[in-house]
Structure formats: C-alpha cells, structure tokens
mmCIF file of C-alpha atoms in Angstrom:
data_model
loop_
_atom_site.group_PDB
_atom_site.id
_atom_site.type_symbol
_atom_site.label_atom_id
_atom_site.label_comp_id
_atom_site.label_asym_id
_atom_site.label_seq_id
_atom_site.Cartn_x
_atom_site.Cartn_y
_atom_site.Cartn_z
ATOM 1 C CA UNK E 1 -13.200 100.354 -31.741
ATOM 2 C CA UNK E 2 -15.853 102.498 -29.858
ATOM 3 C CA UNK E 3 -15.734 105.921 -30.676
ATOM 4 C CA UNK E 4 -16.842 107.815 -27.323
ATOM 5 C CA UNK E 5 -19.115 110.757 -28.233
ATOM 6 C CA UNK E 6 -20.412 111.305 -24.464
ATOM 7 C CA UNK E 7 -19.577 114.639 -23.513
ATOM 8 C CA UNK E 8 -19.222 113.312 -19.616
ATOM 9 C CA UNK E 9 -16.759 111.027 -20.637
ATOM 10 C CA UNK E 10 -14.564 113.544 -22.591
ATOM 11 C CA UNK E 11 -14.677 115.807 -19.201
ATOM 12 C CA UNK E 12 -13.975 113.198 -17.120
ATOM 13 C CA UNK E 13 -10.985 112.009 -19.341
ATOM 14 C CA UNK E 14 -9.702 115.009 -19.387
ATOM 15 C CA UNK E 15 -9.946 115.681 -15.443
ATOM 16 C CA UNK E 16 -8.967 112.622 -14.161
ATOM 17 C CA UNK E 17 -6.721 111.251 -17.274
ATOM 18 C CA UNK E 18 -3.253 111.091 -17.528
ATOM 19 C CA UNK E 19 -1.331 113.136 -19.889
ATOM 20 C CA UNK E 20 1.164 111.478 -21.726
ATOM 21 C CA UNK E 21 3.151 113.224 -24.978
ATOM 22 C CA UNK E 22 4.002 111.291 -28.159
ATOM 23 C CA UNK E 23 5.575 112.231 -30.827
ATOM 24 C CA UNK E 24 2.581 112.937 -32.589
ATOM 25 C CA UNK E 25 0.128 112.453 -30.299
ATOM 26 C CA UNK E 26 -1.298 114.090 -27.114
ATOM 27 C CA UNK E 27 -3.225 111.322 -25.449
ATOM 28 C CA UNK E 28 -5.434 111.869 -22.175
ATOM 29 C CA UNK E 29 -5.672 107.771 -21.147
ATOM 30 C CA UNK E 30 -8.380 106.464 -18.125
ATOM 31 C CA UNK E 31 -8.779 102.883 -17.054
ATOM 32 C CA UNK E 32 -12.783 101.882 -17.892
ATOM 33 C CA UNK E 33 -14.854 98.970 -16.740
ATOM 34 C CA UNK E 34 -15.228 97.648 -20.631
ATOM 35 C CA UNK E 35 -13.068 95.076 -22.788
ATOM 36 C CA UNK E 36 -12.313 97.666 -25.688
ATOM 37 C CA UNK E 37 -10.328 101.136 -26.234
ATOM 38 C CA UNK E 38 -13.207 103.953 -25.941
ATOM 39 C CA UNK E 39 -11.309 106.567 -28.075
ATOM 40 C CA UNK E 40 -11.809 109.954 -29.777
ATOM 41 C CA UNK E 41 -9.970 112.522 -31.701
ATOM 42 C CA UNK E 42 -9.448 115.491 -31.705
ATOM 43 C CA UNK E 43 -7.314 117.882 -34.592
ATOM 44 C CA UNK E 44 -6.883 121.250 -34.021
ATOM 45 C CA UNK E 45 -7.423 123.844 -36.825
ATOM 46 C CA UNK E 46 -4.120 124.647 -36.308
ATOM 47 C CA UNK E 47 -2.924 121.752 -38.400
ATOM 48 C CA UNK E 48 -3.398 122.273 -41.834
ATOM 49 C CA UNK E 49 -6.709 122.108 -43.725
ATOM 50 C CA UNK E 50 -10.023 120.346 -43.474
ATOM 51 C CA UNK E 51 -8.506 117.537 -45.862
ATOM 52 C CA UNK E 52 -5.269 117.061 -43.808
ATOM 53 C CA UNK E 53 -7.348 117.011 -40.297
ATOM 54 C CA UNK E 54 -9.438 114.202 -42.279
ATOM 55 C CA UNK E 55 -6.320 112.391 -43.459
ATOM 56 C CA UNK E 56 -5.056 112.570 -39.555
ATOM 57 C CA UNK E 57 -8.572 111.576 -38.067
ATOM 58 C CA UNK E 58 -8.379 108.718 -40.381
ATOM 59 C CA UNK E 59 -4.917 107.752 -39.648
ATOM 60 C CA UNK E 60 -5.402 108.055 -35.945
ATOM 61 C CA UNK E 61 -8.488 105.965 -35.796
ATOM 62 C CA UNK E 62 -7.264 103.000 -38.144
ATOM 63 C CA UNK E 63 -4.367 102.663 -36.004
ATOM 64 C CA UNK E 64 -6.240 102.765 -32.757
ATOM 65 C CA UNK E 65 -8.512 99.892 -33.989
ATOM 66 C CA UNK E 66 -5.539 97.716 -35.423
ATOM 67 C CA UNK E 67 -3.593 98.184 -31.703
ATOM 68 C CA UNK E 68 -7.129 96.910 -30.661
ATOM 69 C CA UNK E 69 -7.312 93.895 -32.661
ATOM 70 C CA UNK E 70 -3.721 92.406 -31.259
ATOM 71 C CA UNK E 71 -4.793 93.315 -27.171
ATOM 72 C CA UNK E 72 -7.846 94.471 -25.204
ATOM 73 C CA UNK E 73 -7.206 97.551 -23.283
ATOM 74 C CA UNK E 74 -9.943 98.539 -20.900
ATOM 75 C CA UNK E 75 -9.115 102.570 -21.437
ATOM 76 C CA UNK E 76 -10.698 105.735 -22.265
ATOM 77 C CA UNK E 77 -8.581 107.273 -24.731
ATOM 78 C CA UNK E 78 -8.592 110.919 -26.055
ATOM 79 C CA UNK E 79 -5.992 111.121 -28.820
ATOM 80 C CA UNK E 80 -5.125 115.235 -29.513
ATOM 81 C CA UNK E 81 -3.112 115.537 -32.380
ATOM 82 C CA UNK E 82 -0.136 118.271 -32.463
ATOM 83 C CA UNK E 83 0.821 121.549 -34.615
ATOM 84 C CA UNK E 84 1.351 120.368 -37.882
ATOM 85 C CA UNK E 85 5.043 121.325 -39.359
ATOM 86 C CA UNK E 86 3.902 120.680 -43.088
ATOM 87 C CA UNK E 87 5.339 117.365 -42.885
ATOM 88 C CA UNK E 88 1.794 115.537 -42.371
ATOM 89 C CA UNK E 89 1.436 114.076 -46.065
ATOM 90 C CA UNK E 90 4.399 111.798 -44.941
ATOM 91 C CA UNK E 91 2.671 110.672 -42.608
ATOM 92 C CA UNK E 92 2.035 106.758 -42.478
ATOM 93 C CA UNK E 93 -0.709 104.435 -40.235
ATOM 94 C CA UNK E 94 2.376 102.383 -38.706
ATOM 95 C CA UNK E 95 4.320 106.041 -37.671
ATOM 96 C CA UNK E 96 0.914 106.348 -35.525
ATOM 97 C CA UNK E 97 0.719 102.975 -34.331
ATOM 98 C CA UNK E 98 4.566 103.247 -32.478
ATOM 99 C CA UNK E 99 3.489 106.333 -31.157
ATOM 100 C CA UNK E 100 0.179 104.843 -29.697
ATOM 101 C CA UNK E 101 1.916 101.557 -28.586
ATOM 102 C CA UNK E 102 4.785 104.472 -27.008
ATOM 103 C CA UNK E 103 0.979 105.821 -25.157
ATOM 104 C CA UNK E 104 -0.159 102.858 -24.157
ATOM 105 C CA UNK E 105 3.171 101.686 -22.585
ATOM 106 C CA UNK E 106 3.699 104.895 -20.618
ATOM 107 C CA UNK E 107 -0.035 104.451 -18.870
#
C-alpha cells in the first residue's frame, strides 16, 4: 500500500472522484496510471477520541493493504470514515474489508 500524502492528489480525488457510501466507509475512488491502491484516511473528530480514530486509521489501512495483496487496483482511494454510534470497539479488520470490497465493486 502507498499512502498518498500529495495534497494535489487529495483535491483532485475529491473533484473528479466518485462518491460511493459504505456502510462504514465514505470512499472518493479515481482510476491512476500505477499497479497499486494510492489510499488515505481520513477520521473525523466527530468519531470518538484520539485512540478510537487510531484504532479506525489502523483498521482501515490493514484492510486496504490485505484487499491489495489478493488484486491490483490501479485507483486513488480516499477512505472517510462515518459518525461513530459508540459501537466502534466492535469493530473488526474483516467488517472493513466487505465494506471496501462493497467500494471497490460499485467503482
């Protein structure tokens, strides 16, 4: 996994993207011209504390690099997660890896 930290990238992922709503996921997804997932995430301090945005950034990106490791998606991919309803400690890598793989079919 690539973590994209270019601030042109984020805009133009954003502006050009397409917005697709998981369950917990907002994901802005844009075809790219390399053979990996260029991804970054984003938390909100709406959901919860500092730990549980951690826990979530953590989650997120682990199951972005093992959907990586099975396929190579050529995508920019700006994962936003949503408004935590104090249910986030349940939260498991493989409940983020359906809704990814529910993302990355919907592209």
């Amino acid at each position: 996994m690539y973590l994209d930290k270019e601030k042109i990238n984020f805009d133009d992922t954003f502006k050009y993207g397409k917005k697709i709503v998981g369950k917990y996921l907002i994901a802005y997804v844009r075809e790219n011209n390399s053979n990996y997932i260029k991804s970054g995430v984003i938390t909100s301090k709406k959901v919860g504390n500092a730990v549980e945005r951690n826990r979530i950034k953590r989650i997120v990106r682990e199951a972005v690099i093992n959907i990586n490791k099975n396929e190579n998606y050529n995508i920019d991919l700006i994962l936003i997660s949503k408004h935590s309803n104090g249910n986030n400690n349940s939260l498991k890598t493989i409940d983020m890896i359906k809704d990814i793989n529910y993302i990355l079919r919907r592209r």
